[in-house]
Amino acid sequence: MAPKKGAKAPVAAKKKVEKVVNPLFEKRPKQFGIGGALPPKKDLHRFVRWPKVVNLQRKKRILKQRLKVPPPIHQFSKTLDKNLATSLFKVLLKYRPEDKAEKKERLLKRAQAEAEGKTPELKKPIVVKYGLNHVTYLIEQNKAQLVVIAHDVDPIELVVWLPALCRKMEIPYCIVKGKARLGTIVHKKTASVLCLTSVKNEDKMEFSKILEAIKANFNDKFDETRKRWGGGVMGTKSQAKTKAKERLLAKEAAQRMT
């Protein structure tokens, strides 16, 4: 019997393509149950129980952002830029004071010279001066040529008055990052303040350029920094809330106008 007109021809069944499985590589899915495979590594940063010191450091940092910081303390957040700081530390490293081994060697030579009946050379070396009381005395006597203050002195009250004193005595001063970095120059763990009273003739040209740049960045901008408050930066959530309130108030004001 002939097929009816308009009737669809039977669709040929699709042949299933069998995947070729390599017997060498057997599929073995991982079981993450007890005694099974180790789970993949996750970022557990939020679940770490941090030491108390770390937590206090983080809380202190956030508090400094939130609270309004008065200008005398806020000025310590504005430090010397990287390029100028590197050139300054290169000069300071040339005038490192002697360490224990060098001092011992010098005293031995002096003792030997005295034993032989010679007069030892007692020429005073040009070195970096350190120690808060000593540096303060040098500033008051107007002997200091440059004062370098660390930005992270704790408590900050130890050095908070130094910039004002330097400006009054018209001595160039700068604030640099890291009391530990200053400490390495004078063979100590940390140093809050360093000071240079003089430099050698070969370094005078470079030193004068550094002094000019420091004066422009700190001494000349003292009146600006004296009035500039810091902090008062709220978190993202509170910022979003205040913005939403402002939008709502603006909308209400627009409705009243119409």
C-alpha positions as a LaTeX table, in Angstrom:
\begin{tabular}{lrrr}
\hline
Residue & $x$ (\AA) & $y$ (\AA) & $z$ (\AA) \\
\hline
Met1 & 0.00 & 0.00 & 0.00 \\
Ala2 & 1.40 & 3.39 & $-1.01$ \\
Pro3 & 2.17 & 5.83 & 1.85 \\
Lys4 & $-0.32$ & 8.62 & 2.49 \\
Lys5 & 0.49 & 12.03 & 1.12 \\
Gly6 & 1.72 & 14.52 & 3.73 \\
Ala7 & 2.82 & 11.82 & 6.11 \\
Lys8 & 6.31 & 12.29 & 7.54 \\
Ala9 & 8.98 & 9.82 & 6.69 \\
Pro10 & 10.19 & 7.78 & 9.68 \\
Val11 & 13.23 & 9.45 & 11.39 \\
Ala12 & 16.30 & 7.29 & 11.46 \\
Ala13 & 17.40 & 6.55 & 15.01 \\
Lys14 & 20.65 & 8.29 & 16.02 \\
Lys15 & 23.53 & 6.01 & 16.58 \\
Lys16 & 25.16 & 6.35 & 19.98 \\
Val17 & 28.84 & 7.10 & 19.64 \\
Glu18 & 30.73 & 5.06 & 22.17 \\
Lys19 & 33.54 & 6.91 & 23.91 \\
Val20 & 36.91 & 5.32 & 23.55 \\
Val21 & 38.20 & 4.69 & 27.06 \\
Asn22 & 41.89 & 4.28 & 27.54 \\
Pro23 & 42.42 & 1.36 & 29.89 \\
Leu24 & 45.67 & 2.91 & 31.13 \\
Phe25 & 43.84 & 5.95 & 32.58 \\
Glu26 & 41.09 & 4.66 & 34.81 \\
Lys27 & 38.58 & 7.21 & 36.12 \\
Arg28 & 38.67 & 7.26 & 39.90 \\
Pro29 & 36.56 & 10.06 & 41.43 \\
Lys30 & 37.80 & 11.41 & 44.79 \\
Gln31 & 35.90 & 10.61 & 47.97 \\
Phe32 & 36.12 & 13.46 & 50.49 \\
Gly33 & 34.59 & 11.52 & 53.37 \\
Ile34 & 36.32 & 10.49 & 56.60 \\
Gly35 & 39.53 & 8.70 & 55.80 \\
Gly36 & 39.22 & 9.67 & 52.15 \\
Ala37 & 41.08 & 12.14 & 49.96 \\
Leu38 & 42.24 & 15.49 & 51.30 \\
Pro39 & 39.86 & 18.37 & 50.48 \\
Pro40 & 41.04 & 21.13 & 48.10 \\
Lys41 & 42.79 & 24.11 & 49.71 \\
Lys42 & 40.53 & 27.02 & 50.71 \\
Asp43 & 41.27 & 30.55 & 51.81 \\
Leu44 & 40.94 & 30.22 & 55.60 \\
His45 & 42.12 & 33.78 & 56.27 \\
Arg46 & 38.86 & 34.75 & 58.02 \\
Phe47 & 38.95 & 31.69 & 60.33 \\
Val48 & 42.53 & 32.17 & 61.56 \\
Arg49 & 42.88 & 33.02 & 65.21 \\
Trp50 & 45.44 & 35.80 & 64.93 \\
Pro51 & 47.79 & 36.71 & 67.79 \\
Lys52 & 46.64 & 39.49 & 70.11 \\
Val53 & 49.40 & 41.81 & 68.90 \\
Val54 & 48.22 & 41.53 & 65.27 \\
Asn55 & 44.58 & 42.15 & 66.26 \\
Leu56 & 45.58 & 45.23 & 68.28 \\
Gln57 & 47.67 & 46.57 & 65.38 \\
Arg58 & 44.72 & 46.20 & 62.99 \\
Lys59 & 42.24 & 47.77 & 65.39 \\
Lys60 & 44.60 & 50.67 & 66.02 \\
Arg61 & 45.00 & 51.23 & 62.27 \\
Ile62 & 41.21 & 51.32 & 61.74 \\
Leu63 & 40.73 & 53.62 & 64.76 \\
Lys64 & 43.28 & 56.03 & 63.29 \\
Gln65 & 41.27 & 56.13 & 60.07 \\
Arg66 & 37.91 & 56.63 & 61.81 \\
Leu67 & 38.81 & 59.18 & 64.50 \\
Lys68 & 39.73 & 62.76 & 63.70 \\
Val69 & 43.49 & 63.18 & 64.07 \\
Pro70 & 44.83 & 66.60 & 65.19 \\
Pro71 & 47.39 & 68.33 & 62.89 \\
Pro72 & 50.50 & 67.82 & 65.11 \\
Ile73 & 49.99 & 64.03 & 64.96 \\
His74 & 48.65 & 63.91 & 61.39 \\
Gln75 & 51.88 & 65.48 & 60.03 \\
Phe76 & 53.70 & 62.19 & 60.80 \\
Ser77 & 51.65 & 60.41 & 58.11 \\
Lys78 & 53.23 & 62.64 & 55.42 \\
Thr79 & 56.71 & 61.16 & 54.95 \\
Leu80 & 59.61 & 61.83 & 52.60 \\
Asp81 & 59.14 & 60.41 & 49.07 \\
Lys82 & 61.04 & 57.25 & 48.08 \\
Asn83 & 63.66 & 58.76 & 45.73 \\
Leu84 & 64.65 & 61.54 & 48.12 \\
Ala85 & 64.70 & 59.11 & 51.07 \\
Thr86 & 67.11 & 56.74 & 49.26 \\
Ser87 & 69.52 & 59.56 & 48.43 \\
Leu88 & 69.31 & 60.80 & 52.06 \\
Phe89 & 70.05 & 57.34 & 53.48 \\
Lys90 & 73.03 & 56.97 & 51.10 \\
Val91 & 74.53 & 60.10 & 52.66 \\
Leu92 & 73.69 & 58.98 & 56.21 \\
Leu93 & 75.34 & 55.58 & 55.66 \\
Lys94 & 78.65 & 57.32 & 54.90 \\
Tyr95 & 78.59 & 58.83 & 58.40 \\
Arg96 & 77.74 & 55.76 & 60.46 \\
Pro97 & 79.20 & 55.84 & 63.98 \\
Glu98 & 81.68 & 53.12 & 64.94 \\
Asp99 & 80.41 & 49.78 & 66.23 \\
Lys100 & 81.83 & 47.79 & 69.17 \\
Ala101 & 84.50 & 46.01 & 67.11 \\
Glu102 & 85.75 & 49.25 & 65.52 \\
Lys103 & 85.83 & 50.97 & 68.92 \\
Lys104 & 87.83 & 48.09 & 70.41 \\
Glu105 & 90.33 & 48.24 & 67.55 \\
Arg106 & 90.70 & 52.03 & 67.91 \\
Leu107 & 91.30 & 51.80 & 71.66 \\
Leu108 & 93.90 & 49.02 & 71.17 \\
Lys109 & 95.82 & 51.15 & 68.64 \\
Arg110 & 95.64 & 54.10 & 71.00 \\
Ala111 & 96.94 & 51.99 & 73.92 \\
Gln112 & 99.80 & 50.64 & 71.78 \\
Ala113 & 100.76 & 54.16 & 70.69 \\
Glu114 & 100.75 & 55.37 & 74.31 \\
Ala115 & 102.86 & 52.35 & 75.34 \\
Glu116 & 105.42 & 53.19 & 72.65 \\
Gly117 & 105.51 & 56.80 & 73.84 \\
Lys118 & 103.83 & 58.27 & 70.76 \\
Thr119 & 101.05 & 60.84 & 70.90 \\
Pro120 & 97.86 & 59.23 & 69.48 \\
Glu121 & 95.72 & 61.08 & 66.95 \\
Leu122 & 92.61 & 62.43 & 68.68 \\
Lys123 & 90.79 & 63.82 & 65.66 \\
Lys124 & 87.02 & 63.89 & 66.19 \\
Pro125 & 85.22 & 62.00 & 63.38 \\
Ile126 & 82.16 & 63.38 & 61.55 \\
Val127 & 79.33 & 60.97 & 62.37 \\
Val128 & 75.54 & 60.85 & 62.67 \\
Lys129 & 74.29 & 61.94 & 66.09 \\
Tyr130 & 71.42 & 60.04 & 67.72 \\
Gly131 & 69.47 & 59.97 & 70.97 \\
Leu132 & 66.52 & 62.25 & 71.64 \\
Asn133 & 68.15 & 64.33 & 74.42 \\
His134 & 71.41 & 64.74 & 72.51 \\
Val135 & 69.67 & 65.76 & 69.25 \\
Thr136 & 67.43 & 68.23 & 71.15 \\
Tyr137 & 70.53 & 69.81 & 72.71 \\
Leu138 & 72.18 & 70.15 & 69.27 \\
Ile139 & 69.02 & 71.79 & 67.85 \\
Glu140 & 68.83 & 74.24 & 70.78 \\
Gln141 & 72.52 & 75.10 & 70.33 \\
Asn142 & 71.89 & 75.60 & 66.57 \\
Lys143 & 74.60 & 73.04 & 65.71 \\
Ala144 & 72.35 & 70.64 & 63.79 \\
Gln145 & 72.26 & 70.95 & 59.99 \\
Leu146 & 69.57 & 68.31 & 59.36 \\
Val147 & 67.17 & 66.44 & 61.65 \\
Val148 & 65.62 & 63.11 & 60.56 \\
Ile149 & 62.55 & 61.94 & 62.54 \\
Ala150 & 60.90 & 58.50 & 62.35 \\
His151 & 57.15 & 58.41 & 61.58 \\
Asp152 & 56.28 & 55.42 & 63.82 \\
Val153 & 57.66 & 56.44 & 67.22 \\
Asp154 & 55.53 & 55.02 & 70.02 \\
Pro155 & 54.38 & 56.94 & 72.04 \\
Ile156 & 54.27 & 59.76 & 69.47 \\
Glu157 & 54.44 & 62.38 & 72.27 \\
Leu158 & 58.21 & 61.79 & 72.44 \\
Val159 & 58.79 & 63.52 & 69.09 \\
Val160 & 55.52 & 65.40 & 68.41 \\
Trp161 & 57.11 & 68.75 & 69.39 \\
Leu162 & 60.34 & 68.32 & 67.38 \\
Pro163 & 59.07 & 69.74 & 64.01 \\
Ala164 & 57.92 & 72.95 & 65.75 \\
Leu165 & 61.30 & 73.33 & 67.49 \\
Cys166 & 63.18 & 72.74 & 64.22 \\
Arg167 & 61.09 & 75.37 & 62.46 \\
Lys168 & 61.62 & 77.87 & 65.27 \\
Met169 & 65.40 & 77.34 & 65.13 \\
Glu170 & 65.24 & 77.36 & 61.27 \\
Ile171 & 66.83 & 73.91 & 60.99 \\
Pro172 & 65.75 & 71.62 & 58.09 \\
Tyr173 & 63.86 & 68.56 & 59.30 \\
Cys174 & 62.15 & 65.61 & 57.60 \\
Ile175 & 59.94 & 62.69 & 58.61 \\
Val176 & 60.92 & 59.31 & 57.16 \\
Lys177 & 59.39 & 55.84 & 57.31 \\
Gly178 & 60.67 & 53.41 & 59.89 \\
Lys179 & 62.44 & 53.83 & 63.22 \\
Ala180 & 64.05 & 50.43 & 62.51 \\
Arg181 & 65.56 & 51.83 & 59.30 \\
Leu182 & 67.08 & 54.71 & 61.27 \\
Gly183 & 68.31 & 52.22 & 63.87 \\
Thr184 & 70.36 & 50.28 & 61.29 \\
Ile185 & 72.43 & 53.41 & 60.59 \\
Val186 & 73.53 & 53.77 & 64.23 \\
His187 & 73.87 & 49.98 & 64.98 \\
Lys188 & 70.70 & 49.86 & 67.10 \\
Lys189 & 67.33 & 48.11 & 66.82 \\
Thr190 & 65.47 & 51.40 & 66.53 \\
Ala191 & 66.20 & 55.12 & 66.59 \\
Ser192 & 63.54 & 57.82 & 66.83 \\
Val193 & 65.73 & 60.77 & 65.73 \\
Leu194 & 69.01 & 61.23 & 63.85 \\
Cys195 & 70.96 & 64.40 & 63.24 \\
Leu196 & 73.87 & 65.60 & 61.09 \\
Thr197 & 76.03 & 68.45 & 62.34 \\
Ser198 & 78.45 & 68.62 & 59.39 \\
Val199 & 79.54 & 66.74 & 56.26 \\
Lys200 & 82.79 & 66.22 & 54.37 \\
Asn201 & 83.74 & 68.53 & 51.50 \\
Glu202 & 83.12 & 65.88 & 48.83 \\
Asp203 & 79.49 & 65.43 & 49.99 \\
Lys204 & 78.60 & 69.11 & 50.42 \\
Met205 & 77.15 & 69.52 & 46.91 \\
Glu206 & 74.84 & 66.50 & 47.20 \\
Phe207 & 73.90 & 67.38 & 50.79 \\
Ser208 & 72.89 & 70.95 & 49.84 \\
Lys209 & 70.55 & 69.59 & 47.11 \\
Ile210 & 68.91 & 67.24 & 49.63 \\
Leu211 & 68.52 & 70.12 & 52.13 \\
Glu212 & 66.79 & 72.30 & 49.51 \\
Ala213 & 64.31 & 69.54 & 48.65 \\
Ile214 & 63.62 & 68.80 & 52.34 \\
Lys215 & 63.06 & 72.48 & 53.13 \\
Ala216 & 60.56 & 72.76 & 50.27 \\
Asn217 & 58.66 & 69.65 & 51.44 \\
Phe218 & 58.63 & 70.25 & 55.20 \\
Asn219 & 59.88 & 73.60 & 56.56 \\
Asp220 & 58.14 & 75.75 & 53.92 \\
Lys221 & 54.87 & 73.79 & 54.21 \\
Phe222 & 54.70 & 73.99 & 58.01 \\
Asp223 & 51.81 & 76.50 & 58.02 \\
Glu224 & 49.74 & 74.17 & 55.79 \\
Thr225 & 50.39 & 71.06 & 57.88 \\
Arg226 & 49.67 & 73.00 & 61.11 \\
Lys227 & 46.03 & 73.48 & 60.00 \\
Arg228 & 45.38 & 70.15 & 58.26 \\
Trp229 & 43.41 & 67.57 & 60.24 \\
Gly230 & 43.53 & 63.86 & 59.47 \\
Gly231 & 41.27 & 60.83 & 59.89 \\
Gly232 & 37.47 & 60.97 & 59.79 \\
Val233 & 37.32 & 58.30 & 57.05 \\
Met234 & 34.35 & 56.01 & 57.69 \\
Gly235 & 33.86 & 52.40 & 56.54 \\
Thr236 & 32.21 & 51.36 & 53.27 \\
Lys237 & 28.91 & 50.41 & 54.98 \\
Ser238 & 28.51 & 53.72 & 56.83 \\
Gln239 & 29.53 & 55.64 & 53.69 \\
Ala240 & 26.82 & 53.83 & 51.72 \\
Lys241 & 24.23 & 54.63 & 54.44 \\
Thr242 & 25.08 & 58.34 & 54.47 \\
Lys243 & 24.90 & 58.48 & 50.66 \\
Ala244 & 21.47 & 56.79 & 50.74 \\
Lys245 & 20.26 & 59.33 & 53.35 \\
Glu246 & 21.54 & 62.22 & 51.24 \\
Arg247 & 19.73 & 60.85 & 48.16 \\
Leu248 & 16.49 & 60.52 & 50.14 \\
Leu249 & 16.76 & 64.07 & 51.49 \\
Ala250 & 17.47 & 65.41 & 47.99 \\
Lys251 & 14.44 & 63.54 & 46.65 \\
Glu252 & 12.16 & 64.97 & 49.37 \\
Ala253 & 13.47 & 68.48 & 48.71 \\
Ala254 & 12.78 & 68.09 & 44.99 \\
Gln255 & 9.21 & 66.93 & 45.75 \\
Arg256 & 8.60 & 69.96 & 47.98 \\
Met257 & 9.79 & 72.29 & 45.24 \\
Thr258 & 7.27 & 70.80 & 42.77 \\
\hline
\end{tabular}
